[in-house]
Coordinates of C-alpha atoms in Angstrom, one line a residue:
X124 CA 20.1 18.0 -22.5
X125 CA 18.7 14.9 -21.7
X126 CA 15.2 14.2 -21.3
X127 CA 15.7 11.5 -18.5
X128 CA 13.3 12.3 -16.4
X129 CA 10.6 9.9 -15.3
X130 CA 11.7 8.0 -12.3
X131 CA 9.6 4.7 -11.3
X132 CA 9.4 3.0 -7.9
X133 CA 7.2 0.0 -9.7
X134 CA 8.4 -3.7 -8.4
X135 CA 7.8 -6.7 -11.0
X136 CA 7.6 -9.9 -10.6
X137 CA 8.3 -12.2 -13.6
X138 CA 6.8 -16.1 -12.8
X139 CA 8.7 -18.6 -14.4
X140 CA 6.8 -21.8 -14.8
X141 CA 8.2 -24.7 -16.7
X142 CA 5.2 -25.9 -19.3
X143 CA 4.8 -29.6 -19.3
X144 CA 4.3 -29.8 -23.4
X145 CA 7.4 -27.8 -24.5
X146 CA 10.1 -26.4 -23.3
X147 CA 9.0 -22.8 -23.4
X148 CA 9.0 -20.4 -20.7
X149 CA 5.3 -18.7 -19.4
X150 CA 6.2 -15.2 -18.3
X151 CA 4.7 -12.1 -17.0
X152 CA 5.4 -9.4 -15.5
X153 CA 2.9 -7.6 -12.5
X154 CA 2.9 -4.7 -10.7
X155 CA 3.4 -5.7 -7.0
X156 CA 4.4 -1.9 -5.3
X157 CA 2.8 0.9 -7.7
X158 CA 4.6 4.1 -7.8
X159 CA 2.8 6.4 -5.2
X160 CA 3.8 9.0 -3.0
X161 CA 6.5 8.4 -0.4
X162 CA 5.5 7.5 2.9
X163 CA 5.7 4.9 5.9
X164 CA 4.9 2.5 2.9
X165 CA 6.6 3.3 0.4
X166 CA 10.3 5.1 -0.4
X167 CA 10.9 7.8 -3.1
X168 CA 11.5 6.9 -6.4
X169 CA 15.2 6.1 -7.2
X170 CA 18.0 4.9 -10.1
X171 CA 21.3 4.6 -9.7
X172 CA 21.1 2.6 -6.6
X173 CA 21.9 -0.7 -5.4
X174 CA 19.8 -3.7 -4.3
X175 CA 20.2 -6.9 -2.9
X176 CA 18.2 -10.3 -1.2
X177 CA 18.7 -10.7 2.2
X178 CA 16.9 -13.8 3.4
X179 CA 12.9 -13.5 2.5
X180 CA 14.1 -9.4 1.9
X181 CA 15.0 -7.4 -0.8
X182 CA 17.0 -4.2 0.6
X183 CA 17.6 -1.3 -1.1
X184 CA 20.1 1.5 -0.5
X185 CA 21.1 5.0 -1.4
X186 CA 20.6 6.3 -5.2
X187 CA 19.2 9.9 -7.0
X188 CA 16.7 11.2 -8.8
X189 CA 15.6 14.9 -9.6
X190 CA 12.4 16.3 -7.6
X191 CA 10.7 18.1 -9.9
X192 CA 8.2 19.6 -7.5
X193 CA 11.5 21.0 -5.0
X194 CA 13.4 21.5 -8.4
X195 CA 16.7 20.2 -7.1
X196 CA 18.5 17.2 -7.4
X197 CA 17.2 14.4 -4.2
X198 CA 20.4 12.4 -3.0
X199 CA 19.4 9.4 -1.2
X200 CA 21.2 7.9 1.7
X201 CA 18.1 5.7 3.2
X202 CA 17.8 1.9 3.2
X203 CA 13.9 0.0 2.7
X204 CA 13.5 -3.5 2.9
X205 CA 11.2 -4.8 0.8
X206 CA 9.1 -8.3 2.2
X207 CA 9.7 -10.3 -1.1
X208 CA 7.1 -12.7 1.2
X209 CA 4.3 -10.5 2.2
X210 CA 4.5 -7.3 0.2
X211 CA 5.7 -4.6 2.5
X212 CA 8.1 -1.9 2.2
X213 CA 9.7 -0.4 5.5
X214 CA 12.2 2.0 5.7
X215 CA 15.5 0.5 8.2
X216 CA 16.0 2.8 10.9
X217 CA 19.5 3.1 11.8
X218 CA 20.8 2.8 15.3
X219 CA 24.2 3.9 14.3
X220 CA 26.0 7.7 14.1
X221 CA 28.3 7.4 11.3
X222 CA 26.5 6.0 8.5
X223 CA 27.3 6.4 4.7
X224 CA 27.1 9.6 2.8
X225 CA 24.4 10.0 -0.1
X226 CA 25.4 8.2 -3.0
X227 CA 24.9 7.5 -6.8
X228 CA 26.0 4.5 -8.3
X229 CA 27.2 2.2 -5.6
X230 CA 27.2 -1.3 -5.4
X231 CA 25.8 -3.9 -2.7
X232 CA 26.7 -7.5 -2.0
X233 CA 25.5 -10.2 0.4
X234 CA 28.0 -12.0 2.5
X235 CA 27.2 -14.6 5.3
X236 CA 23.8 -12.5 6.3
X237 CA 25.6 -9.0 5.7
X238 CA 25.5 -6.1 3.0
X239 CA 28.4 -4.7 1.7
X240 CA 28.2 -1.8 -0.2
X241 CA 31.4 -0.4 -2.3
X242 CA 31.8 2.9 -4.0
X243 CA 29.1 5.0 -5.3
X244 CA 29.6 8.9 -6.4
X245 CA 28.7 10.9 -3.6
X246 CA 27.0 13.9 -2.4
X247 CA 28.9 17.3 -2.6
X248 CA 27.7 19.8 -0.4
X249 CA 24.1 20.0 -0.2
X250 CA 23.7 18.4 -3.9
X251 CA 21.7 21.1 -5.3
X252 CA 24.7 21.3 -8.1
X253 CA 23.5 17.7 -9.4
X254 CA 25.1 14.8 -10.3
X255 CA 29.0 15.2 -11.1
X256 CA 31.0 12.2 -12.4
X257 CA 33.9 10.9 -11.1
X258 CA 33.8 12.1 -7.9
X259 CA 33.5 8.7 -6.6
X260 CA 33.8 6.9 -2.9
X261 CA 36.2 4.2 -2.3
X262 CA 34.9 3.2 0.9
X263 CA 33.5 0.0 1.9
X264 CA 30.4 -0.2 4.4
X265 CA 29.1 -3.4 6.0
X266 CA 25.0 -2.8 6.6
X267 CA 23.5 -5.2 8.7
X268 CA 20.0 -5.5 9.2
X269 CA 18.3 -6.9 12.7
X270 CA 15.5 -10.0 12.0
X271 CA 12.1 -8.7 11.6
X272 CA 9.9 -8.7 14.7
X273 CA 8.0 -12.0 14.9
X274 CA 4.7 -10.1 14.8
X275 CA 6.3 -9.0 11.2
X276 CA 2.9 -9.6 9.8
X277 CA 1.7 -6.3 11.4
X278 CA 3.8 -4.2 9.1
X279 CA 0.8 -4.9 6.6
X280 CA -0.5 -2.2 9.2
X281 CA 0.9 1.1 8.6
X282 CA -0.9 2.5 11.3
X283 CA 0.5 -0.3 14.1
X284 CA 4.1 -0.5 12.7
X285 CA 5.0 3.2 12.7
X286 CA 4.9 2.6 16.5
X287 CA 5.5 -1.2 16.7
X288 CA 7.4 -2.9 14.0
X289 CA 10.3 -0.8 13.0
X290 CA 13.0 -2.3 11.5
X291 CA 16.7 -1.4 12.3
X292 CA 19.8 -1.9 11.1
X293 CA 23.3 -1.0 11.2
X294 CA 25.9 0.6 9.3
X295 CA 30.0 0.6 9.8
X296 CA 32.8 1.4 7.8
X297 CA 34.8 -1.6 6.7
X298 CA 37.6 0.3 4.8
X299 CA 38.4 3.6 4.8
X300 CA 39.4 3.6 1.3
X301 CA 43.5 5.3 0.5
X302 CA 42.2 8.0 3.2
X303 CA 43.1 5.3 5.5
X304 CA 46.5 4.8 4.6
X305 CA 45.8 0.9 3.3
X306 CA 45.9 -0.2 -0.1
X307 CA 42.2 0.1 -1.9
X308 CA 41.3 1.3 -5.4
X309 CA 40.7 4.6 -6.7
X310 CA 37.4 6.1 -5.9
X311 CA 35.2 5.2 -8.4
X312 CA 30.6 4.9 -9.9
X313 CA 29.6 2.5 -12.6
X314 CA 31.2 0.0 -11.5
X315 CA 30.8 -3.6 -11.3
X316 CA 30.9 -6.0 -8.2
X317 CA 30.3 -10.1 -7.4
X318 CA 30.9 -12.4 -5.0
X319 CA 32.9 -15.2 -5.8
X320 CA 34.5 -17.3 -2.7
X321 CA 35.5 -15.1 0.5
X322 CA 36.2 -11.9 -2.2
X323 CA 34.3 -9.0 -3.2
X324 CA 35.4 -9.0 -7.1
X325 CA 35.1 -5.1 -8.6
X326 CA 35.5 -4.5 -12.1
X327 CA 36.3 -1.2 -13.7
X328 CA 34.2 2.1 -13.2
X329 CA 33.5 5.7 -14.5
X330 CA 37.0 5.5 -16.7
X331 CA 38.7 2.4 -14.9
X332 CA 39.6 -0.7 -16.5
X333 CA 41.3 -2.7 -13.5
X334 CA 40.2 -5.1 -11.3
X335 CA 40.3 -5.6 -7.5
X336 CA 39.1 -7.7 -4.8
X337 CA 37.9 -7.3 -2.1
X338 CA 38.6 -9.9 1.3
X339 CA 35.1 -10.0 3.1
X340 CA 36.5 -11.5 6.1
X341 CA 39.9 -9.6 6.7
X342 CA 38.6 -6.3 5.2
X343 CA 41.7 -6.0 2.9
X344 CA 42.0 -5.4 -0.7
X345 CA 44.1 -6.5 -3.2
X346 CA 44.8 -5.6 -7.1
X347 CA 43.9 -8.5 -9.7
X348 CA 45.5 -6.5 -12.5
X349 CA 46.0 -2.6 -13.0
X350 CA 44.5 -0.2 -15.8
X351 CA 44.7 -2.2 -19.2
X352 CA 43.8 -1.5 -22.7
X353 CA 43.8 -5.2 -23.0
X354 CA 40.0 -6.7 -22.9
X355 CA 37.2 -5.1 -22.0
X356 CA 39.1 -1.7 -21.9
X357 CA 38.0 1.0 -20.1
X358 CA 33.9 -0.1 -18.9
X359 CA 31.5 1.3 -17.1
X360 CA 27.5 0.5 -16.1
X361 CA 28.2 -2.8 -17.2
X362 CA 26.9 -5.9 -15.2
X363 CA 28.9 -8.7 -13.5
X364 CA 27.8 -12.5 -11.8
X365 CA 29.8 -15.2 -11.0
X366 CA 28.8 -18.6 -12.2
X367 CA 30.8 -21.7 -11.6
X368 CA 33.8 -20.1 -10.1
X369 CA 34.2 -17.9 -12.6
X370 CA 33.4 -14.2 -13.2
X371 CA 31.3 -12.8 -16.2
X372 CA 30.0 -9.4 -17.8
X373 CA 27.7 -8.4 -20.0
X374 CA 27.3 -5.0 -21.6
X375 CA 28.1 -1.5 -20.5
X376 CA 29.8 1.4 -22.0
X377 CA 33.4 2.3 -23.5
X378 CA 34.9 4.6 -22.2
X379 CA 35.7 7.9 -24.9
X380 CA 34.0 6.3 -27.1
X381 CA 30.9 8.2 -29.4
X382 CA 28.7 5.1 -29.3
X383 CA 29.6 3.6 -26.3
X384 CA 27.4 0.7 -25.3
X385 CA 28.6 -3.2 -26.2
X386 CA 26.2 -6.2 -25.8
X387 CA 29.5 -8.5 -25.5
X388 CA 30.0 -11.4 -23.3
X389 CA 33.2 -11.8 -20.8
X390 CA 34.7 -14.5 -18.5
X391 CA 37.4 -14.3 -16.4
X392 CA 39.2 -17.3 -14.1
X393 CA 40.6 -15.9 -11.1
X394 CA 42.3 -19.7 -11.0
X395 CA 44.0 -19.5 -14.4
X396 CA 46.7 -16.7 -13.4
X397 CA 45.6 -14.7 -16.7
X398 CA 45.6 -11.0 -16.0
X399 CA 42.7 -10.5 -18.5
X400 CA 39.3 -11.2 -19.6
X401 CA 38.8 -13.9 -22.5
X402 CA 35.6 -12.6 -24.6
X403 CA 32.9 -15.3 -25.0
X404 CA 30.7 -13.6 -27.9
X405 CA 30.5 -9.7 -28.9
X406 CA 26.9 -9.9 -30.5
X407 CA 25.3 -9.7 -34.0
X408 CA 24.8 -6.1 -34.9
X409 CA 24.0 -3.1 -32.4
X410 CA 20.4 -3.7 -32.8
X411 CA 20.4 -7.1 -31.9
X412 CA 18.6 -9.5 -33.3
X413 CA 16.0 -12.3 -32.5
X414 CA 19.0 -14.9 -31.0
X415 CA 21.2 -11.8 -29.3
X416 CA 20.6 -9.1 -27.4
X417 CA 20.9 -5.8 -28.7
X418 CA 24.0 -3.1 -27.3
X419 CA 22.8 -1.6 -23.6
X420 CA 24.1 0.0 -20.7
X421 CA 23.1 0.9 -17.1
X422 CA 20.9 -2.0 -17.5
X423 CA 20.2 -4.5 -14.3
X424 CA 21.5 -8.3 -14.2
X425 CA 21.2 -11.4 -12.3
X426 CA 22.0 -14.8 -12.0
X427 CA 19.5 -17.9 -11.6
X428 CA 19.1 -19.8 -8.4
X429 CA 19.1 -23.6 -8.0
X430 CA 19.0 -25.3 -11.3
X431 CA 18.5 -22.3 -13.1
X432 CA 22.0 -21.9 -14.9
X433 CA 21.3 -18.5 -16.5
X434 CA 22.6 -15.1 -16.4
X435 CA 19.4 -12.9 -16.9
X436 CA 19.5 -8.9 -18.2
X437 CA 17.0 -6.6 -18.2
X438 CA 16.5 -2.9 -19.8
X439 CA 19.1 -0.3 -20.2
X440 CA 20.1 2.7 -22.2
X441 CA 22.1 3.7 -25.9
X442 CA 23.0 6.9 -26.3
X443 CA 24.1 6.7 -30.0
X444 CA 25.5 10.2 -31.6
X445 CA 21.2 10.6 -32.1
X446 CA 18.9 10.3 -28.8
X447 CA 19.4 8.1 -26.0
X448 CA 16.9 4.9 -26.4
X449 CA 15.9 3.1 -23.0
X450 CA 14.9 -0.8 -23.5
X451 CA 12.0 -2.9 -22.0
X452 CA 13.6 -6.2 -23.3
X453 CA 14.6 -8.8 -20.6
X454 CA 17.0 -11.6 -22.1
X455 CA 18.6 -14.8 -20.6
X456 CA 21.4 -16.5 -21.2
X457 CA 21.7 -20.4 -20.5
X458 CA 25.6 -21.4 -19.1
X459 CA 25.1 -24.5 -20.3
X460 CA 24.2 -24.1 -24.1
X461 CA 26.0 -20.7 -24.3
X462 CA 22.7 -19.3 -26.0
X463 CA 20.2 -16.4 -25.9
X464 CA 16.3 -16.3 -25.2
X465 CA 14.5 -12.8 -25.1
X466 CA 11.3 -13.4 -22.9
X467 CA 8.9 -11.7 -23.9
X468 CA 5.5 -11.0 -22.3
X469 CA 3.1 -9.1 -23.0
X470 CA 3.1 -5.1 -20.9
X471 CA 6.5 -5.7 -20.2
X472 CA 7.8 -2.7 -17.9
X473 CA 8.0 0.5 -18.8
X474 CA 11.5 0.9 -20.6
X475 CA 14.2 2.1 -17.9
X476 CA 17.7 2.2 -16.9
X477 CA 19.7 2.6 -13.7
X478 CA 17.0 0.4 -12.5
X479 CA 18.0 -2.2 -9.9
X480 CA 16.8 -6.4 -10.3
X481 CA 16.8 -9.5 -8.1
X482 CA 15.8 -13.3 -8.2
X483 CA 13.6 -14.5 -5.3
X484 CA 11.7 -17.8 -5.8
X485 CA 11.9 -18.1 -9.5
X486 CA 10.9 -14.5 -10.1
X487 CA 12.5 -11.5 -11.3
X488 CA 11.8 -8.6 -9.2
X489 CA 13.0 -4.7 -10.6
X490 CA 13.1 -2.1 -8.8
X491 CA 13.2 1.7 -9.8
X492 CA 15.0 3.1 -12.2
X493 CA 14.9 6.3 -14.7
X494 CA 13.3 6.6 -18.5
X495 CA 13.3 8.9 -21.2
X496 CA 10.3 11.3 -23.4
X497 CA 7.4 9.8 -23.8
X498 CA 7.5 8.6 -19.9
X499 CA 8.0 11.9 -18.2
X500 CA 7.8 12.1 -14.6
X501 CA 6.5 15.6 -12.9

């Protein structure tokens, strides 16, 4: 089997400074939460979940790894905010009952100050069988998360916000998926999900190649176009951002396929009543090369802020017919010249996949995520 054990709760920030002389990018990457023991401070290690920016936050939710020390597979169903401001992590204590089963693989949006989190394989029993695929949610959840005390300072102090500062938050089901007698799609992981307008967009999945969206105001879905051969085929752990009213993904794996990852380039135009995606560029070679980015999946994406007009990726995994290779690389690609830039820097990350990334104040901040032998985790 595989060896993908090491799981990393590290958080990186990437500083990108325009330089005055050229039009180069400085860049490097920090440590800014080292991977430690779980506590008040500090949640377990994680991959496969979802994370988000919610104001001066970054919020975290659900995900997986393997516990080596209880030797048996460690759902998560636990939400931290993380203070992209002044360097806390706190666990959100929920004031609700019914709040969303472990899950693997789900997606999270932000809409108007709220979290929305579709999909997501989940828990069987009492997970000590592991991580099946395809046995996949379809519900929607709306998470919202109550401002942080004005004496949010304090959470610096362990000690005082245990008993002080908690944060809380909120969970409630949105849609009850086909369960609920409405129209949704098929319960689904590895998936991909953007906001563009009032819709939650979803491409695709664990052996899906529709795509659906998702009204974040009425709670209804609707069908974009069914199953298709036609495009990207069947994709899953690929990445999707909308930029300029348009949708766009990068990567991920074909389905049935021995070699599955792509490093191609998608749009789609929810305007232009095509029931497809038009492919923008497929890459140079599997490898990549110095202006391309080379074939990955389960790696994390994001889109710039402000005058930023990029789309930037980040890690990932091949699994070839050989071993699986994880990546370190972090790419961007500008809108606006339809190019490529690695950005490299030196002590880049440790390579990983299943990892989660955000933009906050022209930084890159990832979260998490799994690797493979030498980085073993115990």
């Amino acid at each position: 089997g595989m060896a993908a054990v090491l799981l990393f709760a590290l958080l990186w920030s990437k500083s990108v400074l325009a330089e005055e002389d050229s039009k180069k990018i400085k860049k490097q990457w920090e440590i800014v939460h080292k991977n430690q023991d779980p506590g008040i401070g500090s949640p377990t290690v994680r991959y496969g979940h979802a994370a988000v920016v919610l104001g001066d936050l970054m919020i975290s939710t659900h995900g997986y790894f393997y516990n080596h020390p209880k030797r048996r597979p460690d759902w998560r169903d636990d939400s931290w905010a993380y203070s992209l401001k002044d360097g806390w992590f706190r666990k959100i204590h929920l004031q609700t009952e019914q709040n969303p089963k472990a899950a693997f693989y789900p997606t999270s949006v932000v809409y108007k100050n709220k979290i929305f989190m579709f999909g997501g394989d989940h828990i069987i029993g009492d997970g000590s069988k592991g991580h099946t695929f395809g046995l996949g949610s379809d519900e929607v959840w709306r998470l919202s998360v109550d401002p942080v005390p004005f004496w949010g300072l304090l959470m610096r102090s362990e000690m005082i916000s245990k008993y002080i500062s908690r944060l809380t938050g909120r969970w409630h089901l949105v849609h009850g998926g086909e369960k609920s007698g409405k129209i949704a799609p098929s319960p689904r992981a590895c998936h991909a999900t953007s906001v563009l307008g009032k819709w939650m967009y979803v491409s695709a999945g664990f052996n899906k190649s529709d795509l659906w969206r998702f009204d974040l105001e009425q709670y209804v879905w609707e069908e974009v176009f069914p199953e298709t051969d036609e495009g990207l085929g069947s994709r899953f752990s690929h990445v999707m951002v909308t930029y300029e009213d348009k949708l766009w993904i990068y990567g991920g794996n074909i389905w049935n396929s021995r070699d599955k990852a792509r490093s191609d380039l998608w749009v789609f135009d929810p305007k232009s009543g095509d029931k497809k995606w038009t492919l923008v560029s497929s890459g140079s070679s599997p490898d990549g090369d110095a202006s391309y980015p080379a074939v990955r999946a389960h790696h994390a994406a994001v889109l710039g802020q402000g005058d930023d007009h990029a789309l930037y990726i980040m890690g990932g995994l091949r699994c070839p017919s050989g071993p699986c290779k994880c990546r370190e690389d972090t790419w961007r690609y500008d809108f606006k010249t339809a190019t490529w830039n690695e950005l490299k820097a030196k002590e880049p990350p440790i390579p990983r996949y299943s990892h989660s990334m955000i933009y906050y104040e022209d930084s890159l901040y990832v979260f998490g995520g799994e690797s493979m032998k030498p980085y073993m985790y115990y």
